[in-house]
Amino acid sequence: MTQGLYEIIKNDALTSTVYKMVIKGDTSAITAPGQFVNLKLEGKFLRRPISICDYDDTSITLVYKVVGEGTEQMAEMKAGEVIDVLVGLGNGYSLDKCGEKPLFIGGGVGIPPLYNLCKKLIKAGKTCTVILGFNNADEIFLEDDFKALGANVIVTTVDGSYGTKGFVTDAMKDINYTYFFTCGPMPMFKAIESTAVTSGQYSFEERMGCGFGACMGCSCKTKYGNKRICKDGPVLEREEIIW
Amino acid sequence: MVNTKINLCGIEIDNPVIPASGTFGFGYEFAEIYDINCLGTFSFKGTTKDPRFGNPTPRIAECDSGMINAVGLQNPGVEKVISDELPKLKACFNKPVMANVSGFSVEDYAYTVEQLDSQDQIGWFEVNVSCPNVHGGGMSFGTSPEAAAEVTAAVRNVTDKPLFIKLSPNVTDIVAIAKACEAAGADGISMINTMLGMRIDLKTRRPVIANKMGGFSGPAIKPVALRMVYQVYEAVKIPIIGMGGIATAKDVIEMMLAGATAVQVGAQNLVDPFACRDIINDLPSVMKKYGIDDLTSIIGGAH
């Protein structure tokens, strides 16, 4: 974990509620895709944990949804502003168990942390299939980005206004995969848990205090003992999760 | 050269800055990001006789200038603290540590302190009679002078190490409770624990925290903490460790002027993991600015 001041390079709307912020600075503390950063916002006491969508040697891309006062404030920030960030938090996804045909399942704002993971596994020569679940066509983001990586992308919408009508699990049934990675809302996780035919990794969300393992604010019970979502997670393996 | 050294019940510490229990784990998480040997000491995660998972989540709610937590004393239990946590701490911290202990009966407290007493790493005990998060637990001891004195006496009986009792602010007369602890053999008072608070989610129309209520901490409670430390300082002869909203070197000096011999930093560690290191680094220049050569000289200086 490192703390630093990061300059906002851009902060653009991708949909009416989802934004893409790129910040510039040291990324050496990031050790795996699926990790997150914790942002200090003016006038807010606690930091805001936001998953890392993508990163390179000098920049971090955050794709976030406006859901409350903190993210509203983030959406107002402009290029050139400087933000205090803790970088390299959480365990992230582990890449070594996924076989040749990993499946990525993202629901809504759970999609971003899968992006850099998919990028890395495509680079490693894997055949990647990505299911992106939304409520409707207006909510869609990152579809073209995943396609540009070379992934086979399937979009599902609950109302059928784009792609496959239904839930991500409706699309899962027809796919041949060796492993899965997912991030999204709890109802989606439960549906995946009853549909998935392989091992996999789930990335969880929880209300956090510190984000780096000190306060025990985000603890959960697993088959391997108590874990902190912020430090021992947010990614848990399918085999250890107690539903 | 200014002098930041403080004598805390016979043990000299390099400075009066002490991370508060529950915000610093067993130290090694922070040792990954800076050398924690710069600290005066720190108070480790509240330890109980048996392992505890704590409360359901959400356990955290944000407030203006502070936060509410209802962690519920999650800890691995005293046996595992001794076998697993203290050796890990020893590898990264070479000073005496403050052992924070909680319990749900007088016997629990005495048992846990007795188990920990033989550990050389432990310099002081800090007995939490005030945690507001556990149903029917710590709260009741800290809200009555008699019960607080009973715990103090029981723990006093099993350790010769300096013994601090950590008091709850959720009482009508904290002075009476502090005096009762002093009379029962406490070597010092730690104060204040968190204040009972609540947040409500406008969308769900329910309390944000699963436990409904939790402990409010952060800069918002500093004036309450200062007032209570000031009052207790006038009523007892034993040293006070002051805490509640400490975030800067100026806050440390303000709390010491109110009557604290040392100071704990809690919620600020969670938003700024380097807070204690930075406060310690800032102390000498802030002392110079206010004409302070020796920190010990300002204890209770506002009286």
XYZ file of C-alpha atoms in Angstrom:
546
model
C 0.000 0.000 0.000
C 1.214 3.492 -0.801
C -0.302 6.900 -0.194
C 0.122 9.698 -2.660
C -1.311 12.713 -4.418
C -2.608 11.875 -7.892
C -3.513 14.309 -10.640
C -6.821 13.740 -12.386
C -6.137 13.425 -16.127
C -9.753 12.995 -17.115
C -13.136 12.361 -15.569
C -15.765 11.666 -18.203
C -19.325 10.334 -18.134
C -19.741 6.932 -19.783
C -23.495 6.792 -19.081
C -25.845 9.061 -17.109
C -24.499 7.619 -13.816
C -21.187 5.910 -14.614
C -17.927 7.859 -14.903
C -14.390 7.078 -15.941
C -11.641 8.830 -14.004
C -7.981 8.518 -14.954
C -5.427 9.551 -12.345
C -1.695 9.936 -12.819
C 0.965 8.817 -10.360
C 2.872 5.923 -8.834
C 1.220 2.548 -9.481
C 4.009 0.340 -8.121
C 1.872 -0.794 -5.167
C -0.627 -2.543 -7.435
C 0.137 -6.260 -7.456
C -2.942 -7.805 -9.102
C -6.056 -6.911 -11.079
C -9.125 -6.685 -8.844
C -7.396 -4.556 -6.216
C -8.851 -1.201 -5.247
C -7.842 2.317 -4.243
C -9.196 4.442 -1.384
C -9.850 8.091 -2.179
C -9.869 11.027 0.253
C -12.552 13.515 -0.716
C -12.779 17.097 0.526
C -15.111 17.345 3.524
C -15.666 13.599 3.852
C -14.268 11.800 6.891
C -13.924 8.279 5.510
C -12.178 7.456 2.260
C -14.048 5.986 -0.725
C -12.959 2.531 -1.901
C -13.132 2.242 -5.709
C -12.022 -0.783 -7.734
C -9.211 -0.421 -10.260
C -10.483 -0.904 -13.811
C -7.111 -0.618 -15.511
C -3.590 0.582 -14.788
C -0.175 0.968 -16.351
C 3.161 2.249 -15.043
C 1.964 5.808 -14.528
C -1.835 5.887 -14.439
C -4.885 4.259 -12.886
C -8.334 4.114 -14.493
C -11.340 4.071 -12.184
C -14.836 3.437 -13.530
C -17.397 4.275 -10.853
C -21.124 4.783 -10.494
C -22.679 7.749 -8.734
C -24.582 6.174 -5.850
C -24.216 8.671 -3.003
C -22.661 11.900 -1.780
C -19.056 10.750 -2.203
C -19.365 9.528 -5.782
C -21.470 12.607 -6.628
C -18.548 14.716 -5.446
C -16.139 12.612 -7.525
C -18.242 13.163 -10.638
C -17.863 16.938 -10.150
C -14.066 16.784 -10.090
C -12.157 18.158 -13.064
C -8.956 17.292 -14.884
C -6.016 19.006 -13.206
C -7.378 18.576 -9.682
C -5.291 16.546 -7.247
C -6.619 13.737 -5.102
C -5.144 11.870 -2.082
C -5.195 8.135 -2.806
C -4.189 4.929 -1.025
C -3.113 2.504 -3.741
C -2.695 -1.252 -3.864
C -5.428 -2.341 -1.470
C -6.946 -5.812 -1.296
C -5.767 -9.145 -2.644
C -7.093 -8.949 -6.211
C -7.822 -11.871 -8.511
C -5.321 -14.688 -8.769
C -4.619 -15.598 -12.364
C -3.029 -19.002 -12.154
C -6.008 -21.353 -11.855
C -8.157 -20.290 -14.770
C -7.401 -22.902 -17.439
C -7.576 -22.028 -21.124
C -11.108 -20.646 -21.382
C -11.909 -18.341 -18.469
C -15.337 -16.717 -18.229
C -15.774 -13.201 -16.862
C -19.180 -12.237 -15.461
C -19.789 -8.620 -14.529
C -23.005 -7.087 -13.257
C -23.393 -3.310 -13.627
C -20.756 -1.396 -11.717
C -19.154 -4.754 -10.809
C -17.775 -4.888 -14.338
C -14.736 -2.540 -14.064
C -12.374 -4.717 -11.956
C -12.685 -7.498 -14.549
C -11.212 -5.329 -17.297
C -7.501 -5.410 -16.438
C -7.827 -9.068 -15.442
C -9.245 -9.899 -18.889
C -6.505 -7.830 -20.525
C -3.813 -9.810 -18.704
C -5.334 -13.205 -19.488
C -5.783 -12.387 -23.169
C -2.155 -11.382 -23.236
C -1.371 -14.749 -21.668
C -3.054 -16.421 -24.633
C -6.332 -17.437 -22.975
C -9.649 -17.571 -24.821
C -11.740 -15.119 -22.833
C -15.528 -14.840 -22.839
C -17.105 -11.883 -21.067
C -20.755 -11.563 -20.012
C -21.765 -8.025 -19.112
C -25.151 -7.709 -17.388
C -27.197 -4.500 -17.323
C -30.799 -3.526 -16.695
C -31.246 -1.820 -20.061
C -29.426 -0.475 -23.133
C -28.900 3.003 -21.603
C -26.724 1.574 -18.828
C -24.182 -0.165 -21.050
C -20.495 0.715 -20.653
C -17.099 -0.923 -21.359
C -18.604 -3.259 -24.011
C -16.362 -1.847 -26.764
C -13.349 -1.841 -24.451
C -13.643 -5.572 -23.780
C -14.171 -6.216 -27.508
C -11.055 -4.217 -28.284
C -9.076 -6.526 -25.990
C -10.108 -9.427 -28.175
C -12.629 -11.008 -25.808
C -15.816 -12.684 -26.921
C -18.377 -10.291 -25.400
C -22.004 -11.077 -24.600
C -24.244 -8.331 -23.242
C -27.434 -9.167 -21.373
C -30.168 -6.691 -20.470
C -33.021 -7.460 -18.115
C -35.545 -5.653 -20.316
C -34.169 -7.019 -23.586
C -33.437 -3.577 -25.010
C -29.947 -4.742 -26.084
C -28.191 -8.080 -26.509
C -29.527 -11.189 -24.837
C -32.715 -10.613 -22.850
C -32.464 -11.743 -19.257
C -29.750 -12.195 -16.635
C -26.063 -13.071 -16.922
C -26.886 -16.620 -15.867
C -29.177 -17.026 -18.908
C -26.122 -16.430 -21.096
C -23.804 -18.626 -19.001
C -25.616 -21.846 -19.804
C -24.483 -21.991 -23.446
C -20.811 -21.262 -22.790
C -18.000 -23.754 -22.473
C -15.595 -22.403 -19.820
C -12.803 -23.691 -17.600
C -13.114 -21.196 -14.739
C -14.977 -17.998 -13.883
C -14.255 -14.574 -12.398
C -17.122 -12.375 -11.271
C -17.981 -9.093 -9.628
C -21.449 -7.640 -9.158
C -24.472 -7.496 -6.857
C -25.326 -10.222 -4.349
C -28.496 -11.511 -6.148
C -26.354 -12.052 -9.246
C -23.735 -13.892 -7.168
C -26.374 -16.225 -5.771
C -27.693 -16.968 -9.264
C -24.142 -17.639 -10.496
C -23.475 -19.892 -7.537
C -26.394 -22.120 -8.528
C -25.491 -22.042 -12.249
C -21.707 -22.246 -12.457
C -20.154 -25.621 -13.298
C -16.513 -24.794 -12.516
C -14.434 -23.262 -9.783
C -14.141 -19.489 -9.730
C -13.514 -16.261 -7.832
C -16.039 -13.712 -6.552
C -15.136 -10.101 -5.730
C -17.231 -8.746 -2.852
C -18.339 -5.299 -1.826
C -18.755 -4.169 1.782
C -19.020 -0.912 3.695
C -15.447 -0.271 4.866
C -13.813 1.812 7.552
C -10.135 1.932 6.653
C -9.773 -0.277 3.554
C -6.416 -1.708 4.670
C -7.239 -4.246 7.345
C -7.007 -2.228 10.546
C -10.560 -1.688 11.753
C -12.358 -5.010 11.209
C -15.289 -3.071 9.772
C -15.813 -5.381 6.797
C -15.266 -8.849 8.230
C -17.002 -11.954 6.916
C -16.977 -15.617 7.823
C -15.524 -18.082 5.325
C -14.838 -21.811 5.402
C -11.189 -20.876 5.934
C -11.947 -18.617 8.912
C -12.813 -14.947 9.382
C -11.640 -12.668 6.597
C -11.580 -8.922 6.026
C -13.104 -7.997 2.667
C -10.657 -5.089 2.362
C -7.445 -6.964 3.119
C -7.993 -10.716 2.727
C -10.514 -9.947 -0.069
C -12.270 -8.429 -1.885
C -11.753 -11.566 -3.997
C -12.734 -14.882 -2.410
C -12.547 -18.301 -3.984
C -15.790 -20.133 -4.651
C -14.750 -23.021 -2.380
C -14.356 -20.868 0.726
C -17.490 -18.751 0.561
C -20.311 -19.326 3.026
C -23.539 -18.186 1.325
C 16.090 20.242 21.178
C 12.647 19.812 22.650
C 11.844 16.847 24.903
C 8.892 14.712 23.867
C 9.616 11.928 26.344
C 6.920 11.068 28.855
C 6.916 8.843 31.917
C 3.831 6.663 31.801
C 3.492 4.884 35.140
C 7.204 4.230 35.490
C 7.888 3.381 31.851
C 9.507 6.118 29.802
C 8.085 6.446 26.305
C 9.695 8.446 23.486
C 6.576 10.499 22.887
C 3.002 10.532 24.139
C 1.434 9.367 20.841
C -0.335 6.015 21.131
C -2.569 4.473 18.460
C -5.855 3.521 20.104
C -7.134 -0.002 20.436
C -9.220 -1.247 17.536
C -7.662 1.115 15.015
C -4.212 -0.437 14.811
C -4.771 -4.198 14.949
C -1.701 -5.896 16.414
C 0.594 -3.418 14.731
C 2.018 -5.519 11.920
C -0.455 -4.244 9.301
C 0.999 -0.767 9.858
C 4.561 -2.055 10.088
C 4.223 -2.935 6.395
C 3.995 0.764 5.574
C 6.231 2.450 8.149
C 8.538 1.639 11.054
C 6.117 1.639 13.989
C 8.992 1.858 16.478
C 8.582 5.626 16.229
C 5.427 5.307 18.356
C 5.390 5.937 22.104
C 3.593 2.608 22.284
C 0.262 1.370 20.972
C -2.808 -0.236 22.413
C -3.538 -3.528 20.711
C -6.864 -4.858 19.481
C -9.317 -5.450 22.347
C -8.779 -8.997 23.530
C -11.334 -11.246 25.209
C -11.202 -14.649 26.874
C -12.838 -16.423 23.912
C -12.584 -15.725 20.161
C -15.266 -13.356 18.845
C -16.485 -12.683 15.326
C -18.287 -9.541 16.444
C -21.398 -7.958 15.004
C -23.012 -8.462 11.585
C -22.097 -5.988 8.824
C -22.513 -3.146 7.986
C -20.422 -2.209 10.996
C -19.356 1.246 9.819
C -21.216 4.493 9.126
C -19.734 7.826 8.178
C -20.696 11.046 9.966
C -19.750 14.699 9.609
C -16.242 14.870 11.092
C -16.321 11.321 12.319
C -17.612 7.804 12.046
C -19.648 5.195 13.879
C -18.406 1.664 14.361
C -20.091 -1.417 15.736
C -17.377 -4.006 15.185
C -18.270 -5.798 18.396
C -14.827 -6.724 19.709
C -13.824 -9.087 16.934
C -10.630 -10.810 18.081
C -9.092 -14.285 18.019
C -9.288 -14.767 21.805
C -6.497 -14.490 24.358
C -4.946 -17.902 23.612
C -4.419 -17.080 19.912
C -3.329 -13.529 20.743
C -0.502 -14.995 22.813
C 0.406 -17.793 20.390
C -0.018 -15.979 17.041
C -0.410 -12.202 17.307
C 2.203 -11.263 19.910
C 5.060 -13.128 18.157
C 4.153 -11.353 14.885
C 4.118 -8.046 16.720
C 7.471 -8.778 18.358
C 9.028 -9.075 14.904
C 8.181 -5.462 14.073
C 7.884 -3.611 17.414
C 10.641 -3.575 20.023
C 8.937 -1.438 22.701
C 6.491 -2.401 25.445
C 2.925 -2.574 24.133
C -0.345 -1.732 25.858
C -2.675 -4.719 26.205
C -6.328 -3.799 25.756
C -8.679 -6.251 27.433
C -12.450 -6.608 27.424
C -14.795 -8.993 29.159
C -18.345 -9.943 29.873
C -17.941 -10.853 33.541
C -15.489 -9.889 36.279
C -14.007 -13.385 35.974
C -13.498 -12.934 32.201
C -11.472 -9.780 32.749
C -9.321 -11.333 35.461
C -8.762 -14.496 33.414
C -7.652 -12.632 30.280
C -5.345 -10.256 32.148
C -3.832 -13.137 34.093
C -3.082 -15.001 30.834
C -1.432 -11.940 29.292
C 0.444 -10.865 32.421
C 3.380 -13.222 31.843
C 4.085 -11.758 28.387
C 7.209 -9.585 28.623
C 6.136 -7.508 25.618
C 3.252 -6.077 27.590
C 4.081 -2.881 29.438
C 0.649 -1.748 30.531
C -2.890 -3.040 30.694
C -5.799 -0.995 29.455
C -9.040 -2.517 30.600
C -12.065 -1.554 28.554
C -15.109 -1.239 30.779
C -16.840 0.964 28.258
C -17.280 -0.678 24.861
C -20.812 0.253 23.872
C -21.130 -2.376 21.155
C -21.833 -5.607 22.916
C -25.278 -6.379 24.254
C -25.197 -6.763 27.997
C -21.400 -6.632 27.961
C -18.770 -4.012 28.719
C -21.268 -1.174 28.857
C -22.713 -2.124 32.218
C -19.343 -2.160 34.004
C -18.415 1.298 32.801
C -21.690 2.955 33.692
C -21.584 2.330 37.440
C -18.789 3.271 39.853
C -19.326 0.065 41.821
C -19.109 -2.254 38.784
C -16.093 -0.385 37.381
C -14.380 -0.657 40.763
C -15.192 -4.351 40.970
C -13.499 -5.019 37.608
C -10.543 -2.838 38.587
C -10.034 -4.674 41.859
C -10.309 -8.094 40.223
C -7.744 -7.226 37.573
C -5.481 -5.482 40.082
C -5.391 -8.739 41.950
C -3.781 -10.623 39.034
C -1.228 -8.154 37.683
C 1.484 -5.864 38.991
C 1.846 -4.102 35.647
C 0.519 -0.564 35.321
C -3.255 -0.763 34.955
C -5.343 1.757 33.060
C -9.126 1.603 33.066
C -10.692 2.869 29.821
C -13.883 4.752 30.568
C -17.086 5.308 28.652
C -18.334 8.859 28.075
C -21.925 7.568 27.976
C -22.491 8.267 31.673
C -23.881 11.079 33.772
C -20.848 11.437 36.046
C -17.540 10.208 34.658
C -15.661 11.773 37.579
C -17.351 9.443 40.074
C -16.392 6.419 37.967
C -12.785 7.572 37.566
C -12.487 8.084 41.330
C -13.955 4.645 42.011
C -11.357 3.062 39.696
C -8.557 4.990 41.367
C -9.714 3.871 44.793
C -9.901 0.245 43.580
C -6.245 0.273 42.539
C -6.062 1.611 38.992
C -2.737 3.219 38.044
C -4.327 5.411 35.399
C -7.441 6.311 33.441
C -7.897 6.049 29.668
C -10.648 8.239 28.302
C -12.834 8.581 26.372
C -14.168 5.566 24.544
C -16.647 6.193 21.731
C -19.987 7.925 22.230
C -23.164 6.023 21.393
C -24.483 7.193 18.053
C -26.660 6.313 15.071
C -27.110 7.077 11.377
C -30.271 6.366 9.377
C -30.378 5.587 5.647
C -32.980 7.764 3.938
C -33.598 5.223 1.183
C -34.173 2.196 3.399
C -35.428 4.230 6.403
C -33.419 1.962 8.664
C -30.254 2.481 10.745
C -27.155 2.220 8.562
C -25.392 -0.107 10.993
C -26.703 -3.680 11.374
C -26.354 -3.344 15.142
C -28.472 -0.128 14.869
C -26.233 1.816 17.291
C -22.483 2.103 17.439
C -19.590 4.075 18.838
C -19.151 7.575 17.434
C -15.559 8.779 17.163
C -13.465 11.270 15.232
C -12.761 15.005 15.412
C -16.416 15.763 16.240
C -16.048 14.323 19.756
C -12.843 16.150 20.681
C -14.542 18.914 22.699
C -16.393 16.323 24.790
C -13.172 14.402 25.375
C -11.288 17.558 26.387
C -14.017 18.549 28.817
C -14.112 15.116 30.453
C -10.308 14.815 30.713
C -10.250 18.291 32.267
C -12.857 17.299 34.843
C -11.249 13.971 35.743
C -7.780 15.555 36.000
C -9.070 17.742 38.831
C -10.519 14.741 40.680
C -7.829 12.047 40.521
C -4.080 11.843 41.190
C -3.337 9.054 38.698
C -2.297 9.818 35.085
C -4.799 10.080 32.273
C -4.405 8.897 28.689
C -6.604 11.302 26.720
C -8.323 10.409 23.471
C -11.239 11.459 21.313
C -10.775 13.128 17.955
C -7.000 13.500 18.085
C -5.708 14.077 14.542
C -2.809 16.542 14.759
C 0.162 17.528 16.925
C -1.846 20.561 18.075
C -4.591 18.220 19.261
C -1.981 16.297 21.299
C -0.895 19.494 23.034
C -4.484 20.587 23.641
C -5.332 17.223 25.219
C -2.222 17.347 27.422
C -3.104 20.860 28.569
C -6.501 19.478 29.602
C -4.698 16.985 31.820
C -3.568 14.021 29.744
C -0.107 12.508 30.328
C -0.305 10.679 27.006
C -2.688 10.723 24.093
C -4.302 8.110 21.885
C -5.157 8.454 18.214
C -8.088 6.379 16.991
C -10.340 7.083 14.026
C -7.676 9.170 12.298
C -5.559 6.022 11.768
C -8.347 4.647 9.597
C -8.477 7.578 7.193
C -4.767 8.300 7.281
C -2.640 5.232 8.049
C 0.404 7.490 8.513
C -1.381 9.764 11.009
C 0.604 8.763 14.113
C 3.959 8.904 12.346
C 3.117 12.345 10.980
C 1.893 13.642 14.354
C 5.145 12.444 15.977
C 7.205 14.128 13.242
C 5.231 17.361 13.627
C 5.386 17.499 17.427
C 8.804 19.205 17.880
C 8.013 22.105 15.543
C 4.536 22.604 16.999
C 6.051 22.518 20.512
C 8.550 25.225 19.495
C 5.772 27.328 18.020
C 3.935 27.315 21.368
C 7.080 27.759 23.461
C 7.145 24.224 24.896
C 10.588 22.701 25.695
C 9.427 19.676 27.617
C 6.049 18.043 27.003
C 5.792 16.811 30.602
C 5.669 20.422 31.737
C 2.352 21.095 30.024
C 0.328 18.235 31.500
C -2.751 19.846 33.052
C -1.448 23.261 32.057
C -4.948 24.584 31.359
C -5.975 24.309 35.011
